[in-house]
Amino acid sequence: MENQVQISGRLTFLGTGTSIGVPMIGCGCEVCHSADPRDRRLRCSSLIETQGKRILIDCGPDFRAQALAHGITRLDALLITHNHYDHLYGLDDVRPLGNTPVYGDKVVLQTIHQIMPYCFGAHKYPGSATVELHEIEAFKPFHVGGVDVLPLPVTHGHFDILGYRIGPLAYITDASFLSEETFTALQGVDTLVLNALRITQHPSHFSLAESIEAAERIAARRTFFIHFSHDIGLQAQTERMLPAGMFMAYDGLQIEW
Ligand SMILES: [Zn+2]
Ligand SMILES: [Zn+2]
Ligand SMILES: [Zn+2]
């Protein structure tokens, strides 16, 4: 038992829906009209609380509603996976949180400069968001206080984005392919969060069967799927088809480790 650190934490799923959300505007399907609150999914984001730090992964257009619902009034770090609208374009709403350290790859940081130019430079607009940008790279670990974070490359269609490993937890969204290096870096993960868009295949997102296959290879003790479209079916029905130790996350679900 030399030098063993007891790590514990909590993850709250703030949103588990795909880019368009569930229900989808104007859709008449049974999922979009379900009475089960678990079938209502905001855009993907999760809050991790560990070692006294509050770390948010992704900040999509539902961030304001998610922050109000879960009492988020400050963040020690905001980790961005990629620059798609559903993962980044709620960033302006961190304004009331004060200084917010944001971590992303070069493309993400360039996008932030493009969409919020008024937050930077000598003529920063009074009252605009204060975001402190940190450029990160795949496989180069960094620290948020005492929390070690390892960015992992994940292929999303035809470009590489980032997933994150934080101790026993790994969070991967919008993946359509994982390299051997990423599988190796995921060895020993206890709790895996992984995207599973729908039942049928898609060019830039794992289908449910592809996610299950990747999750079986990673072999975490438990896996929670996220980033669902309405085509995934009803939570109550689809979850029953999953292998042991695999679950469909839903908005508001909290897990601890
Ligand atoms: Zn997405
Ligand atoms: Zn629908
Ligand atoms: Zn995406």
Tab-separated table of C-alpha atoms in Angstrom, residues 10-181:
chain	number	residue	atom	x	y	z
A	10	ARG	CA	-18.745	12.337	-9.028
A	11	LEU	CA	-19.906	12.821	-12.603
A	12	THR	CA	-23.241	14.413	-13.452
A	13	PHE	CA	-24.577	13.964	-16.978
A	14	LEU	CA	-25.922	17.433	-17.856
A	15	GLY	CA	-26.859	16.452	-21.399
A	16	THR	CA	-26.855	13.148	-23.308
A	17	GLY	CA	-28.410	14.098	-26.647
A	18	THR	CA	-26.950	14.460	-30.116
A	19	SER	CA	-26.431	17.824	-31.828
A	20	ILE	CA	-30.113	18.335	-32.577
A	21	GLY	CA	-31.329	17.293	-29.117
A	22	VAL	CA	-34.192	14.977	-28.148
A	23	PRO	CA	-37.036	15.646	-28.766
A	24	MET	CA	-36.202	16.938	-32.214
A	25	ILE	CA	-38.154	20.004	-33.317
A	26	GLY	CA	-41.220	18.962	-35.292
A	27	CYS	CA	-40.716	15.200	-34.930
A	28	GLY	CA	-43.744	12.989	-34.302
A	29	CYS	CA	-41.930	9.766	-33.300
A	30	GLU	CA	-42.650	7.903	-30.064
A	31	VAL	CA	-39.276	8.852	-28.544
A	32	CYS	CA	-39.825	12.568	-29.164
A	33	HIS	CA	-43.278	12.211	-27.549
A	34	SER	CA	-42.223	9.932	-24.693
A	35	ALA	CA	-43.528	10.711	-21.191
A	36	ASP	CA	-40.329	9.256	-19.672
A	37	PRO	CA	-38.150	12.227	-18.632
A	38	ARG	CA	-35.050	10.131	-19.461
A	39	ASP	CA	-36.005	10.432	-23.146
A	40	ARG	CA	-35.554	14.215	-23.039
A	41	ARG	CA	-31.920	14.918	-23.843
A	42	LEU	CA	-30.064	18.230	-23.930
A	43	ARG	CA	-26.842	18.577	-25.880
A	44	CYS	CA	-23.864	16.607	-24.449
A	45	SER	CA	-22.000	17.883	-21.419
A	46	SER	CA	-20.873	16.437	-18.094
A	47	LEU	CA	-19.757	17.934	-14.796
A	48	ILE	CA	-16.971	16.154	-12.923
A	49	GLU	CA	-16.347	16.949	-9.260
A	50	THR	CA	-13.159	15.483	-7.831
A	51	GLN	CA	-10.488	16.542	-5.318
A	52	GLY	CA	-12.381	19.767	-4.666
A	53	LYS	CA	-12.329	20.769	-8.351
A	54	ARG	CA	-15.283	21.306	-10.675
A	55	ILE	CA	-14.479	20.307	-14.238
A	56	LEU	CA	-16.978	20.698	-17.059
A	57	ILE	CA	-16.618	18.754	-20.306
A	58	ASP	CA	-18.079	20.676	-23.247
A	59	CYS	CA	-20.253	23.751	-23.261
A	60	GLY	CA	-22.978	23.507	-25.880
A	61	PRO	CA	-26.020	25.683	-26.543
A	62	ASP	CA	-27.862	24.180	-23.537
A	63	PHE	CA	-25.156	25.221	-21.056
A	64	ARG	CA	-27.177	28.074	-19.553
A	65	ALA	CA	-30.129	25.795	-18.740
A	66	GLN	CA	-27.766	23.096	-17.444
A	67	ALA	CA	-25.890	25.528	-15.182
A	68	LEU	CA	-29.146	26.838	-13.725
A	69	ALA	CA	-30.526	23.325	-13.185
A	70	HIS	CA	-27.377	22.079	-11.433
A	71	GLY	CA	-26.238	25.185	-9.556
A	72	ILE	CA	-22.997	25.687	-11.483
A	73	THR	CA	-21.623	29.034	-10.348
A	74	ARG	CA	-17.909	28.521	-10.936
A	75	LEU	CA	-15.635	26.186	-12.880
A	76	ASP	CA	-12.025	25.238	-12.219
A	77	ALA	CA	-11.689	23.955	-15.785
A	78	LEU	CA	-13.725	23.639	-18.932
A	79	LEU	CA	-12.459	20.868	-21.226
A	80	ILE	CA	-13.628	21.117	-24.828
A	81	THR	CA	-13.655	17.973	-26.999
A	82	HIS	CA	-14.039	19.727	-30.380
A	83	ASN	CA	-15.352	22.815	-32.109
A	84	HIS	CA	-18.785	21.611	-33.237
A	85	TYR	CA	-21.719	23.829	-32.303
A	86	ASP	CA	-23.268	21.292	-29.904
A	87	HIS	CA	-20.049	21.105	-27.834
A	88	LEU	CA	-18.799	24.697	-27.794
A	89	TYR	CA	-21.333	27.337	-28.708
A	90	GLY	CA	-22.695	27.933	-25.209
A	91	LEU	CA	-19.369	29.408	-24.153
A	92	ASP	CA	-20.576	33.001	-23.994
A	93	ASP	CA	-22.869	31.954	-21.124
A	94	VAL	CA	-19.937	31.416	-18.727
A	95	ARG	CA	-19.989	35.213	-18.204
A	96	PRO	CA	-21.493	35.108	-14.674
A	97	LEU	CA	-18.924	32.470	-13.599
A	98	GLY	CA	-15.997	34.869	-13.627
A	99	ASN	CA	-12.614	33.757	-14.917
A	100	THR	CA	-13.020	30.370	-16.617
A	101	PRO	CA	-9.954	28.344	-17.650
A	102	VAL	CA	-10.741	26.661	-20.987
A	103	TYR	CA	-8.701	23.752	-22.373
A	104	GLY	CA	-8.828	22.705	-26.012
A	105	ASP	CA	-6.671	21.847	-28.992
A	106	LYS	CA	-5.396	24.464	-31.437
A	107	VAL	CA	-8.508	24.260	-33.652
A	108	VAL	CA	-10.838	24.748	-30.682
A	109	LEU	CA	-8.919	27.812	-29.467
A	110	GLN	CA	-8.908	29.320	-32.981
A	111	THR	CA	-12.666	28.808	-33.182
A	112	ILE	CA	-13.199	30.527	-29.822
A	113	HIS	CA	-11.248	33.545	-31.096
A	114	GLN	CA	-13.404	33.584	-34.242
A	115	ILE	CA	-16.810	33.304	-32.570
A	116	MET	CA	-16.063	35.537	-29.553
A	117	PRO	CA	-13.500	38.088	-30.798
A	118	TYR	CA	-14.942	40.693	-28.427
A	119	CYS	CA	-13.628	38.715	-25.415
A	120	PHE	CA	-9.966	39.196	-26.265
A	121	GLY	CA	-7.378	41.842	-26.867
A	122	ALA	CA	-6.988	45.444	-25.896
A	123	HIS	CA	-10.602	46.289	-26.768
A	124	LYS	CA	-12.286	43.471	-24.812
A	125	TYR	CA	-15.964	44.377	-24.619
A	126	PRO	CA	-16.902	45.432	-21.065
A	127	GLY	CA	-18.697	42.627	-19.239
A	128	SER	CA	-17.855	39.970	-21.831
A	129	ALA	CA	-16.791	36.483	-20.773
A	130	THR	CA	-13.372	36.082	-19.186
A	131	VAL	CA	-11.970	32.887	-20.617
A	132	GLU	CA	-8.389	31.878	-20.007
A	133	LEU	CA	-7.354	29.729	-22.973
A	134	HIS	CA	-4.980	26.773	-22.577
A	135	GLU	CA	-3.825	24.899	-25.665
A	136	ILE	CA	-3.499	21.167	-25.090
A	137	GLU	CA	-2.387	18.239	-27.232
A	138	ALA	CA	-3.227	14.577	-27.404
A	139	PHE	CA	-1.220	12.377	-25.020
A	140	LYS	CA	0.257	15.410	-23.200
A	141	PRO	CA	-1.119	15.291	-19.644
A	142	PHE	CA	-1.939	18.475	-17.766
A	143	HIS	CA	-3.170	19.326	-14.281
A	144	VAL	CA	-6.205	21.079	-12.872
A	145	GLY	CA	-5.084	21.686	-9.297
A	146	GLY	CA	-4.146	18.191	-8.163
A	147	VAL	CA	-6.247	16.483	-10.830
A	148	ASP	CA	-4.322	14.824	-13.681
A	149	VAL	CA	-6.006	15.002	-17.089
A	150	LEU	CA	-4.828	13.036	-20.128
A	151	PRO	CA	-6.194	14.168	-23.534
A	152	LEU	CA	-6.728	11.258	-25.933
A	153	PRO	CA	-7.030	11.484	-29.727
A	154	VAL	CA	-10.371	10.235	-31.042
A	155	THR	CA	-11.377	10.138	-34.715
A	156	HIS	CA	-14.696	11.878	-35.505
A	157	GLY	CA	-15.500	11.280	-39.180
A	158	HIS	CA	-12.435	12.670	-40.933
A	159	PHE	CA	-10.818	14.712	-38.179
A	160	ASP	CA	-9.245	14.111	-34.794
A	161	ILE	CA	-10.828	15.475	-31.639
A	162	LEU	CA	-10.057	14.909	-27.946
A	163	GLY	CA	-11.400	12.568	-25.332
A	164	TYR	CA	-10.241	12.820	-21.721
A	165	ARG	CA	-8.987	10.382	-19.136
A	166	ILE	CA	-9.154	11.572	-15.537
A	167	GLY	CA	-7.795	8.807	-13.300
A	168	PRO	CA	-10.231	5.888	-13.326
A	169	LEU	CA	-12.672	7.740	-15.587
A	170	ALA	CA	-12.584	8.194	-19.370
A	171	TYR	CA	-14.945	10.441	-21.337
A	172	ILE	CA	-15.172	10.029	-25.111
A	173	THR	CA	-17.802	11.649	-27.286
A	174	ASP	CA	-18.372	11.897	-31.051
A	175	ALA	CA	-15.973	9.058	-31.854
A	176	SER	CA	-16.240	6.981	-35.010
A	177	PHE	CA	-12.858	5.272	-34.621
A	178	LEU	CA	-10.324	4.684	-31.842
A	179	SER	CA	-6.656	4.071	-32.653
A	180	GLU	CA	-4.547	1.340	-31.070
A	181	GLU	CA	-2.689	4.045	-29.106
